[in-house]
Amino acid sequence: MLKGLMQDRPLLISSLIEHAARCHPQVEIVSRTCEGPLHRCTYAEVHRRAKQLARALTAVGVAPGERIATLAWNGYRHLELYYGVSGMGAVLHTINPRLFPEQIEYIVNHAEDQFLFFDLSFVPLVESLASRLSTVRAFVVMTDRAHMPACDIPGLLCYEDLLAVQASDYDWPQFDETTASSLCYTSGTTGNPKGVLYSHRSSVLHSWAACAVDGLALGANETALLVVPMFHVNAWGMPYAGAMCGARLVLPGPALDGASIYSLLRDEKVTLALGVPTVWLMLLQHVAANGLQPAEELCLRRVVIGGSSAPRAMSEAFATTFGAFVVHAWGMTEMSPVGTVCNLLDRKSVV
Amino acid sequence: MLKGLMQDRPLLISSLIEHAARCHPQVEIVSRTCEGPLHRCTYAEVHRRAKQLARALTAVGVAPGERIATLAWNGYRHLELYYGVSGMGAVLHTINPRLFPEQIEYIVNHAEDQFLFFDLSFVPLVESLASRLSTVRAFVVMTDRAHMPACDIPGLLCYEDLLAVQASDYDWPQFDETTASSLCYTSGTTGNPKGVLYSHRSSVLHSWAACAVDGLALGANETALLVVPMFHVNAWGMPYAGAMCGARLVLPGPALDGASIYSLLRDEKVTLALGVPTVWLMLLQHVAANGLQPAEELCLRRVVIGGSSAPRAMSEAFATTFGAFVVHAWGMTEMSPVGTVCNLLDRKSVV
């Protein structure tokens, strides 16, 4: 076979954040934190801290291919873990905190997770499970020293302390793009949850699809609110696609109630929001109950709905009340995860 | 290394046309022909005929990796060659007919082309060169029996005859995605032209970029006029990207004068046009000389200009006279070829 080696380089997740830091360094990541206030940082800062994290993991002996677990909301530290863990060649295992504790125990042990990073919200959960998580070498709470909880988790580490001692000069390792990058367990099966393993290649290719006009059409002009959780099917791949195109990201943390989401949409001038119907139902109820005028107050142009079927009334409410177009998407955990996206062709739209 | 084999399949050019035929079967390819009239076909038909072509090439003993040359304008038969030749594992060598005849002779011999497919326009050129093209086993004129030229090319074959005897059931072979797919010689060098070899992988990845919002933003809602020639750097990858997203394609054949291009823009309701400044200059002169009102007559939304720098007056003329936004692009033959695309961020646009 005659080989053509045009643009020959592996498709690695680290290249996405490296690109964002170089081409979109000042684009914001806005996070609602467990500690309370909104937090603002940039792709350049996420990149720098992801490299510090990769160094920290290397320093404590994490080997390529080992699983590093998270129990966390959508936020900048979770984003740093997305890039730091996968980027160094380890596997990010995002755990769905809505599973039963026994299932969480099962999957941590089944995945043989070496470290567990978790948000402050999950201190009680981790406290109750820690003694039965046999492979976990250390527990890291994703906060700073001032907010460290008083709790019974043995040898608890502080995320910011881990990073603080690391320099940020780190060259992302280059390796085969089919290397595993992340792991989700799906409960959409019989019996115990089943692990679904993503590769660097699948995640980068999926990002291209998310940035395609006829895909999710994510681009540098969007401010995207990721209501879809980063603990489930990689938040529909948006943390990767966002860095690929330099979209501004808004991460709602633990506050998914109507009032919190509405204020983010308004104050952060969100143009694109992504989530499941149950969250949008809370938002629509909040808008109705308070007589709000979202079409006048918001910049929202599109709402991507997936996870389950959006009722027709929901699509209509977004169109009429918000002036936003609903893009219905469908996929599966083992599909990267977005499978189909319903955009309208010009000839089918009725404006 | 732990492998993740999510969505594991090679990125092959054949998968693009297979996808278009399945998902966008009725989308049109409109071609101005050397024979005269406009020709209309669909992605489903291009796919069917590309498979017939692949069978025909197999029948005459073309082996994977061998080079099959074209001297052809933008048209549906050239598109069939794009998919049929690369799809079967051979290498499509598109020759720029604007090169000096001695350069064409040099590159055909250097590439060791096995077959030469050419449009009727190039009969005199091929006639003059044929005896010195030492590796070419047969010359195929891209027309039907009724239009076969009387000429001195030994053993001249007719494209439609080749296809007519072939069934269309053909399974595209699956092979390593780094296999060479196409070949262009660039004259942008000192000395003899240099061959640039594309791979299936590079062509598919480049298509994703062309379909990205912040790339060329090609999508199923576009009717794209490819003035940029298919004989040069794969027409900026548009023949591949078009099939990826199901864009309607308009191929102007040999007629690049202002009147011909204008009538295609108008009659075919083109929304996106791509080409080099010299062609647009002819178009703008035609519009001015005839007092046309393109903003009222056309559906043109965007003009992609590359190849050389667009004068400021040209961008302004498209904006004011056509109501179309100029997207300036830059690239290199060895870059797949589009390197950068200048879209405006919301905050930079002045509407």
XYZ file of C-alpha atoms in Angstrom:
702
model
C 0.000 0.000 0.000
C 1.238 3.464 -0.851
C 1.106 5.616 2.279
C 0.066 9.245 2.312
C 1.240 10.935 5.471
C -0.411 14.322 5.088
C -0.956 16.022 8.460
C 0.106 12.886 10.251
C -0.287 13.241 14.005
C -2.353 11.426 16.585
C -5.748 12.820 17.547
C -5.180 13.458 21.246
C -7.384 15.178 23.792
C -4.414 17.211 25.018
C -4.164 18.792 21.570
C -7.637 20.290 22.047
C -6.794 22.243 25.184
C -3.374 23.117 23.809
C -5.116 24.571 20.752
C -7.633 26.493 22.877
C -4.873 27.922 25.043
C -2.968 29.057 21.956
C -5.853 30.333 19.786
C -8.512 31.285 22.339
C -6.468 31.991 25.476
C -8.748 34.662 26.922
C -12.075 32.938 26.306
C -13.871 32.441 29.603
C -14.974 29.378 31.496
C -17.602 30.533 33.988
C -18.394 28.121 36.829
C -20.886 28.140 39.635
C -18.980 26.583 42.505
C -19.926 24.390 45.436
C -18.224 26.958 47.622
C -20.735 29.588 46.534
C -19.573 32.304 44.171
C -19.192 32.280 40.419
C -15.660 31.512 39.298
C -14.106 32.845 36.096
C -11.068 31.525 34.324
C -9.835 31.125 30.748
C -8.770 28.334 28.424
C -5.173 29.420 29.002
C -5.643 28.942 32.749
C -7.422 25.612 32.344
C -4.511 24.460 30.205
C -1.934 25.619 32.718
C -3.715 23.979 35.645
C -4.390 20.776 33.663
C -0.637 20.528 33.143
C -0.051 21.082 36.860
C -2.576 18.332 37.559
C -0.843 15.988 35.116
C 2.434 16.644 36.913
C 0.783 16.048 40.285
C -0.639 12.719 39.128
C 2.717 11.708 37.713
C 4.351 12.676 41.001
C 2.094 10.349 42.994
C 2.841 7.480 40.635
C -0.224 7.324 38.422
C 0.651 5.219 35.383
C -0.796 5.532 31.868
C -4.006 3.539 31.552
C -4.872 3.735 35.247
C -8.334 4.989 36.100
C -8.852 8.255 37.979
C -12.409 8.756 39.187
C -14.494 11.884 39.671
C -17.728 12.558 41.536
C -18.290 16.120 40.458
C -20.615 18.718 38.989
C -19.918 20.843 35.976
C -17.111 23.195 36.934
C -13.638 24.337 36.025
C -11.825 21.853 38.239
C -13.747 19.032 36.602
C -12.701 20.469 33.240
C -9.079 20.476 34.391
C -9.459 16.808 35.288
C -10.916 16.103 31.834
C -7.721 17.408 30.269
C -5.120 16.648 32.911
C -6.044 12.999 33.443
C -6.656 12.001 29.817
C -3.860 14.213 28.591
C -1.231 12.406 30.665
C -2.465 9.052 29.337
C -4.583 7.968 32.286
C -8.312 7.281 32.028
C -10.849 9.713 33.467
C -13.658 7.766 35.096
C -16.612 10.107 35.605
C -19.063 8.636 38.083
C -22.747 9.478 38.057
C -23.543 10.527 41.641
C -27.230 9.847 41.047
C -26.598 6.114 41.028
C -27.334 4.097 44.175
C -24.372 4.040 46.586
C -24.024 0.276 46.113
C -23.700 0.800 42.367
C -21.060 3.470 42.881
C -19.171 1.107 45.147
C -19.450 -1.618 42.508
C -18.192 0.483 39.631
C -15.281 2.078 41.501
C -14.075 -1.379 42.457
C -14.821 -2.815 39.020
C -12.914 -0.007 37.316
C -10.109 -0.351 39.857
C -9.997 3.411 40.294
C -6.729 4.627 41.830
C -7.789 8.105 42.899
C -11.173 9.629 43.560
C -11.645 13.372 43.042
C -14.908 14.765 44.369
C -16.807 17.967 44.924
C -17.734 19.223 48.386
C -21.336 18.123 47.805
C -20.242 14.525 47.854
C -18.308 14.450 51.128
C -21.047 12.482 52.933
C -21.327 10.004 50.067
C -17.576 9.407 49.881
C -17.367 9.224 53.670
C -19.902 6.413 53.674
C -18.204 4.481 50.864
C -14.482 5.097 51.391
C -13.714 2.020 53.435
C -15.185 -0.269 50.775
C -13.394 1.246 47.778
C -10.530 -1.201 47.802
C -8.381 0.097 44.939
C -8.518 3.802 45.732
C -5.143 4.993 46.965
C -6.243 8.507 47.860
C -9.294 10.755 48.014
C -9.009 14.311 46.758
C -11.613 16.924 47.510
C -11.921 19.499 44.738
C -11.568 22.662 46.775
C -8.967 24.855 48.397
C -7.445 24.670 51.859
C -9.918 27.180 53.317
C -12.886 24.993 52.417
C -11.509 21.600 53.416
C -14.278 19.680 55.161
C -14.010 18.111 58.573
C -14.747 14.488 57.829
C -13.769 10.885 58.298
C -12.127 10.198 54.970
C -8.665 8.787 55.642
C -5.746 10.723 54.163
C -7.976 13.246 52.466
C -6.090 15.458 49.990
C -6.856 18.999 48.900
C -7.024 19.630 45.128
C -5.546 23.103 45.285
C -2.703 21.914 47.508
C -1.876 19.200 44.969
C -1.668 21.739 42.164
C 0.055 24.483 44.117
C 3.345 22.643 44.428
C 3.577 21.808 40.731
C 5.167 23.872 37.992
C 3.163 24.256 34.819
C 5.866 23.299 32.353
C 4.768 19.952 31.078
C 4.894 18.448 27.609
C 1.813 16.394 26.916
C 2.953 12.887 26.041
C 2.311 11.718 22.480
C 0.856 8.245 22.108
C -1.437 6.106 20.001
C -4.748 7.879 19.464
C -6.723 4.695 20.149
C -5.536 4.850 23.756
C -8.413 4.879 26.231
C -9.186 8.375 27.484
C -12.286 8.143 29.618
C -14.758 5.747 31.105
C -18.461 5.963 31.901
C -20.636 3.275 33.381
C -24.085 3.098 31.902
C -27.029 1.967 33.958
C -29.140 1.551 30.847
C -28.568 -2.184 31.001
C -29.713 -5.166 33.001
C -27.639 -6.246 35.963
C -24.663 -4.217 37.122
C -23.669 -1.036 35.254
C -21.415 -1.641 32.274
C -18.260 0.340 31.554
C -18.014 2.227 28.261
C -14.506 3.189 27.280
C -13.796 6.221 25.114
C -10.616 6.775 23.143
C -8.708 9.941 22.357
C -9.548 9.373 18.702
C -13.273 8.934 19.303
C -13.396 12.031 21.487
C -11.617 14.235 18.947
C -13.682 12.951 16.013
C -16.829 13.486 18.064
C -15.716 17.054 18.692
C -15.498 17.685 14.964
C -19.070 16.473 14.631
C -20.163 18.751 17.485
C -18.565 21.713 15.693
C -20.126 20.851 12.333
C -22.879 23.073 10.980
C -25.237 20.117 10.763
C -24.045 18.711 14.085
C -24.338 20.795 17.240
C -22.850 23.756 15.358
C -20.668 24.789 18.265
C -18.383 27.653 17.370
C -16.301 30.512 18.675
C -19.343 32.791 18.606
C -21.263 30.724 21.144
C -21.547 30.960 24.883
C -22.658 27.466 25.790
C -24.360 26.572 29.059
C -23.667 22.920 29.794
C -26.554 21.776 31.910
C -25.912 18.259 30.674
C -23.651 16.835 33.375
C -19.946 16.229 32.969
C -20.456 13.109 35.102
C -22.547 11.495 32.368
C -21.377 10.643 28.833
C -18.839 13.469 28.913
C -21.530 16.142 28.859
C -22.306 15.167 25.270
C -18.663 15.813 24.400
C -18.989 19.542 24.902
C -15.956 19.989 27.193
C -13.833 18.684 24.302
C -15.705 20.427 21.484
C -15.685 23.708 23.394
C -11.900 23.725 23.468
C -11.705 22.668 19.827
C -13.592 25.753 18.670
C -12.984 28.154 21.541
C -16.588 28.447 22.671
C -17.201 30.295 25.926
C -18.464 27.777 28.476
C -20.818 28.292 31.391
C -20.822 25.480 33.945
C -23.724 25.520 36.417
C -22.212 23.451 39.245
C -24.734 21.889 41.589
C -27.466 24.499 41.091
C -29.836 23.197 38.434
C -33.033 24.816 39.743
C -34.953 27.178 37.488
C -33.862 30.383 39.190
C -30.145 29.507 39.115
C -30.209 28.421 35.479
C -32.216 31.458 34.459
C -29.795 33.846 36.094
C -26.861 32.200 34.325
C -28.649 32.394 30.974
C -29.313 36.078 31.538
C -26.201 37.330 33.285
C -23.733 35.354 31.183
C -25.473 36.084 27.867
C -25.745 32.408 26.995
C -26.508 31.731 23.308
C -26.701 27.929 23.377
C -27.890 25.721 26.223
C -27.753 21.944 26.408
C -29.597 19.631 28.766
C -32.259 17.044 29.459
C -36.029 17.721 29.557
C -36.367 17.514 33.348
C -34.061 20.482 33.861
C -35.800 22.524 31.182
C -39.133 21.760 32.818
C -37.904 23.386 36.025
C -36.707 26.374 34.008
C -40.002 26.774 32.153
C -41.922 26.531 35.427
C -39.716 29.202 36.969
C -40.289 31.494 33.996
C -44.061 30.960 34.111
C -44.335 31.300 37.887
C -42.457 34.581 37.884
C -43.904 36.088 34.728
C -40.455 36.514 33.191
C -39.851 37.708 29.625
C -36.909 35.571 28.465
C -37.187 36.611 24.807
C -36.360 40.151 25.919
C -33.905 39.394 28.686
C -31.825 36.609 27.143
C -29.506 36.089 24.153
C -30.465 32.441 23.893
C -30.659 31.259 20.277
C -30.690 27.477 20.556
C -31.503 24.812 23.136
C -30.205 21.300 22.592
C -32.394 18.687 24.242
C -31.490 15.037 24.585
C -31.421 12.187 27.070
C -35.120 11.639 26.680
C -37.816 12.857 24.340
C -38.734 16.547 24.617
C -42.493 17.112 24.819
C -43.835 19.161 21.943
C -45.044 21.793 24.405
C -41.446 22.275 25.569
C -40.151 22.948 22.061
C -43.014 25.365 21.503
C -42.425 27.120 24.809
C -38.782 27.705 23.942
C -39.768 28.996 20.508
C -42.496 31.344 21.667
C -41.329 32.423 25.128
C -37.572 32.396 24.582
C -37.336 32.941 20.834
C -34.958 29.976 20.818
C -34.895 27.030 18.451
C -34.931 23.558 19.960
C -32.413 21.144 18.467
C -33.354 17.627 19.445
C -30.466 15.207 19.725
C -30.254 11.495 20.295
C -27.379 9.236 21.153
C -26.018 6.537 23.394
C -23.240 6.322 25.950
C -21.334 4.013 23.612
C -21.794 6.405 20.686
C -19.407 9.118 21.911
C -22.392 9.941 22.670
C -24.293 12.107 20.161
C -25.773 10.034 17.349
C -28.266 12.249 15.561
C -29.057 15.951 15.659
C -32.258 17.403 14.311
C -31.571 20.653 12.538
C -34.037 22.019 10.021
C -33.253 22.356 6.358
C -34.113 25.725 4.861
C -36.898 24.168 2.862
C -38.435 22.731 6.018
C -38.281 25.794 8.231
C -41.326 27.978 8.618
C -40.155 31.391 9.687
C -1.565 0.997 26.948
C -5.264 0.475 27.557
C -7.072 0.661 24.219
C -10.442 2.339 23.748
C -12.057 1.164 20.534
C -15.091 3.430 20.456
C -16.381 3.909 16.882
C -13.349 2.154 15.515
C -13.317 2.236 11.716
C -10.939 3.666 9.178
C -11.583 7.138 7.797
C -12.007 6.322 4.113
C -13.077 8.529 1.229
C -15.524 5.859 0.069
C -17.402 6.241 3.355
C -18.182 9.865 2.442
C -19.996 9.071 -0.794
C -21.606 6.012 0.769
C -22.955 8.296 3.514
C -24.195 10.889 0.999
C -25.935 8.218 -1.048
C -27.655 6.874 2.072
C -28.541 10.138 3.837
C -28.760 12.661 0.990
C -29.584 10.465 -2.014
C -31.657 13.029 -3.907
C -29.401 16.036 -3.412
C -28.304 17.365 -6.769
C -24.941 17.714 -8.438
C -25.376 20.241 -11.254
C -22.630 20.309 -13.894
C -21.953 22.463 -16.891
C -20.559 20.021 -19.434
C -17.983 20.270 -22.181
C -20.668 18.845 -24.467
C -22.834 21.872 -23.827
C -25.935 21.456 -21.689
C -26.274 21.450 -17.932
C -26.283 17.971 -16.448
C -28.128 17.022 -13.267
C -27.537 13.983 -11.133
C -27.677 13.069 -7.442
C -25.344 11.761 -4.772
C -27.029 8.374 -5.151
C -26.157 8.366 -8.843
C -22.602 9.559 -8.263
C -22.189 6.732 -5.780
C -23.612 4.148 -8.174
C -21.422 5.297 -11.046
C -18.327 5.597 -8.842
C -18.833 1.928 -7.982
C -19.168 1.083 -11.670
C -15.961 2.990 -12.307
C -14.178 1.124 -9.509
C -15.303 -2.150 -11.077
C -14.125 -0.985 -14.496
C -10.693 -0.058 -13.138
C -10.452 -3.386 -11.360
C -11.429 -5.158 -14.582
C -8.573 -3.547 -16.500
C -6.105 -4.541 -13.820
C -5.552 -1.353 -11.868
C -3.901 -2.263 -8.587
C -4.208 -0.457 -5.265
C -1.684 2.361 -5.029
C -1.414 2.869 -8.785
C -1.936 6.401 -10.036
C -4.877 7.294 -12.270
C -4.607 10.737 -13.809
C -7.249 13.292 -14.777
C -7.140 16.383 -16.953
C -10.608 17.680 -16.303
C -12.829 20.574 -15.292
C -15.302 20.561 -12.449
C -18.055 18.145 -13.398
C -19.902 15.042 -12.313
C -17.613 12.594 -14.119
C -14.625 14.138 -12.370
C -16.508 13.716 -9.091
C -17.094 10.051 -9.922
C -13.356 9.683 -10.485
C -12.672 11.325 -7.115
C -14.682 8.594 -5.413
C -14.195 5.642 -7.766
C -10.403 5.849 -8.001
C -9.612 6.647 -4.365
C -12.422 4.415 -3.134
C -10.955 1.318 -4.777
C -7.542 2.064 -3.229
C -5.849 3.632 -6.249
C -4.508 7.193 -6.221
C -6.285 9.970 -8.098
C -3.737 12.206 -9.752
C -5.434 15.456 -10.753
C -3.323 17.340 -13.265
C -3.471 21.082 -13.627
C -4.034 21.707 -17.360
C -2.749 25.249 -17.005
C 0.794 23.980 -16.570
C 3.162 24.021 -19.530
C 2.858 20.867 -21.685
C 6.439 19.892 -20.826
C 5.558 20.058 -17.130
C 2.506 17.900 -17.687
C 4.650 15.392 -19.526
C 7.148 15.438 -16.678
C 4.606 14.893 -13.920
C 2.656 12.129 -15.697
C 5.900 10.225 -16.206
C 7.160 11.046 -12.730
C 3.922 9.866 -11.148
C 3.943 6.794 -13.400
C 0.272 7.315 -14.190
C -1.410 4.182 -15.550
C -4.532 5.730 -17.043
C -5.336 9.247 -18.130
C -8.945 10.421 -18.024
C -9.597 13.736 -19.733
C -12.333 16.113 -20.774
C -13.105 16.878 -24.417
C -11.415 20.278 -24.036
C -8.087 18.556 -23.628
C -8.105 16.330 -26.718
C -5.517 18.474 -28.541
C -3.277 18.599 -25.474
C -3.417 14.845 -24.926
C -2.954 14.219 -28.637
C 0.266 16.194 -28.582
C 1.592 14.481 -25.453
C 0.345 10.903 -25.718
C 3.393 9.375 -27.372
C 5.697 10.675 -24.655
C 3.630 9.509 -21.668
C 5.495 6.271 -21.227
C 3.575 4.676 -18.337
C 0.043 5.397 -19.495
C -1.659 2.176 -20.553
C -4.824 3.807 -21.865
C -6.416 7.180 -22.480
C -10.064 7.657 -21.566
C -12.076 10.573 -22.795
C -14.770 11.625 -20.321
C -17.757 11.643 -22.624
C -20.273 9.326 -24.240
C -20.098 7.441 -27.534
C -21.978 10.160 -29.428
C -19.351 12.765 -28.552
C -16.209 10.723 -29.109
C -13.675 12.905 -30.871
C -11.915 12.037 -34.090
C -8.290 12.175 -33.061
C -4.913 10.531 -33.108
C -4.806 9.171 -29.582
C -4.025 5.445 -29.837
C -6.588 3.061 -28.304
C -8.766 5.868 -27.038
C -11.474 4.671 -24.662
C -14.880 6.158 -23.976
C -15.781 6.814 -20.327
C -19.452 5.974 -20.688
C -18.647 2.752 -22.530
C -16.342 1.711 -19.697
C -19.085 2.250 -17.136
C -21.950 0.846 -19.189
C -20.741 -2.733 -19.048
C -20.257 -2.716 -15.278
C -22.799 -3.643 -12.644
C -23.058 -1.292 -9.688
C -22.829 -3.855 -6.911
C -19.441 -3.249 -5.413
C -18.273 -3.283 -1.824
C -15.732 -0.574 -1.192
C -12.579 -2.216 0.115
C -11.611 -1.444 3.705
C -7.965 -0.605 4.295
C -5.606 1.468 6.397
C -6.785 5.083 6.469
C -3.253 6.372 5.942
C -3.311 4.878 2.444
C -2.596 7.461 -0.256
C -5.780 8.699 -1.915
C -4.798 11.472 -4.265
C -1.869 13.314 -5.697
C -1.312 16.896 -6.827
C 1.842 18.402 -8.202
C 2.538 21.878 -7.013
C 4.346 24.367 -9.174
C 4.909 26.659 -6.216
C 8.480 25.431 -5.974
C 11.767 25.809 -7.760
C 12.672 23.304 -10.443
C 10.227 20.629 -11.521
C 6.782 20.412 -9.906
C 6.699 18.399 -6.689
C 4.122 15.742 -5.896
C 1.959 16.169 -2.810
C 0.285 13.001 -1.639
C -3.008 13.059 0.267
C -4.298 10.240 2.430
C -7.817 9.039 3.070
C -7.404 10.122 6.664
C -6.219 13.632 5.797
C -9.060 14.091 3.316
C -11.753 12.996 5.760
C -10.366 15.076 8.624
C -10.112 18.050 6.283
C -13.778 17.537 5.395
C -14.735 17.801 9.049
C -12.907 21.118 9.199
C -14.693 22.309 6.058
C -18.049 21.452 7.662
C -17.191 23.168 10.951
C -18.953 26.395 11.841
C -15.638 28.190 12.165
C -14.220 26.453 9.102
C -15.937 26.803 5.748
C -19.282 26.058 7.443
C -20.443 23.809 4.640
C -23.763 22.169 5.422
C -26.849 20.521 4.016
C -28.506 23.913 3.612
C -25.924 25.153 1.139
C -25.795 25.096 -2.611
C -22.087 25.476 -3.258
C -20.628 26.650 -6.547
C -17.124 25.241 -6.843
C -15.297 27.651 -9.078
C -12.080 26.513 -7.450
C -10.877 23.769 -9.792
C -11.018 20.076 -9.029
C -7.696 19.791 -10.880
C -5.945 21.830 -8.202
C -5.625 20.896 -4.511
C -8.856 18.906 -4.641
C -10.968 22.021 -5.081
C -10.154 22.975 -1.497
C -11.546 19.614 -0.383
C -15.100 20.560 -1.276
C -15.902 17.435 -3.326
C -15.256 15.427 -0.156
C -16.853 17.848 2.296
C -19.921 18.209 0.084
C -20.635 14.508 0.321
C -19.930 14.501 4.053
C -22.692 17.010 4.743
C -24.926 16.554 1.695
C -24.445 20.024 0.258
C -25.874 20.616 -3.207
C -22.956 21.147 -5.588
C -22.793 23.254 -8.732
C -19.830 22.492 -10.982
C -19.129 25.079 -13.675
C -17.153 22.943 -16.144
C -14.954 24.897 -18.529
C -17.036 28.091 -18.529
C -15.530 30.455 -15.974
C -16.397 33.736 -17.698
C -18.545 36.260 -15.852
C -21.751 35.598 -17.772
C -21.598 31.820 -17.308
C -20.824 32.046 -13.604
C -23.501 34.662 -13.059
C -26.171 32.543 -14.718
C -25.246 29.561 -12.552
C -25.377 31.689 -9.400
C -28.806 32.948 -10.371
C -30.462 29.927 -11.958
C -29.171 27.387 -9.464
C -29.836 29.566 -6.412
C -26.250 29.260 -5.199
C -25.745 30.247 -1.540
C -21.982 29.752 -1.237
C -19.361 30.231 -3.950
C -15.672 29.414 -3.745
C -12.867 30.554 -6.011
C -9.791 32.635 -6.664
C -9.746 36.440 -7.140
C -9.163 36.350 -10.921
C -12.469 34.570 -11.528
C -14.352 36.911 -9.220
C -12.845 39.872 -11.045
C -14.408 38.630 -14.286
C -17.714 38.198 -12.484
C -17.646 41.675 -10.950
C -16.769 43.188 -14.336
C -19.674 41.354 -15.949
C -22.056 42.633 -13.286
C -20.819 46.211 -13.661
C -20.797 46.154 -17.463
C -24.355 44.881 -17.623
C -25.812 46.916 -14.772
C -26.995 43.757 -12.995
C -28.564 43.747 -9.535
C -27.136 40.609 -7.911
C -28.396 41.445 -4.425
C -31.916 41.158 -5.808
C -31.427 38.321 -8.250
C -29.219 35.939 -6.287
C -29.388 33.869 -3.070
C -25.647 34.200 -2.527
C -24.763 34.539 1.159
C -21.022 33.856 1.257
C -18.042 33.925 -1.097
C -14.903 32.085 -0.102
C -11.798 33.580 -1.663
C -8.367 32.010 -1.581
C -5.383 31.191 -3.747
C -4.195 34.769 -3.611
C -5.075 37.844 -1.633
C -8.475 39.381 -2.343
C -8.296 43.129 -2.928
C -10.291 45.110 -0.382
C -12.437 46.501 -3.203
C -13.486 42.965 -4.102
C -14.691 42.167 -0.589
C -16.553 45.459 -0.505
C -18.107 44.853 -3.915
C -19.449 41.493 -2.808
C -20.806 43.033 0.378
C -22.497 45.997 -1.231
C -23.486 44.702 -4.669
C -24.209 41.071 -3.808
C -25.101 41.318 -0.128
C -22.649 38.459 0.386
C -19.967 38.102 3.029
C -16.436 37.378 1.871
C -14.681 34.640 3.816
C -10.981 34.835 3.123
C -9.132 31.536 3.312
C -5.478 30.608 3.134
C -3.733 27.302 2.757
C -1.165 25.276 0.911
C -1.259 22.242 -1.357
C 0.448 20.208 1.336
C -2.045 21.396 3.965
C -5.046 19.400 2.679
C -5.233 22.391 1.598
C -7.204 24.893 3.717
C -5.123 26.270 6.578
C -6.978 29.265 7.922
C -10.444 30.707 7.394
C -11.373 34.235 8.318
C -14.834 34.318 9.819
C -15.892 37.234 11.986
C -16.660 36.907 15.650
C -19.915 38.519 16.746
C -18.004 41.138 18.655
C -16.039 42.091 15.539
C -18.872 42.290 13.043
C -20.403 45.626 12.201
C -23.923 44.980 10.985
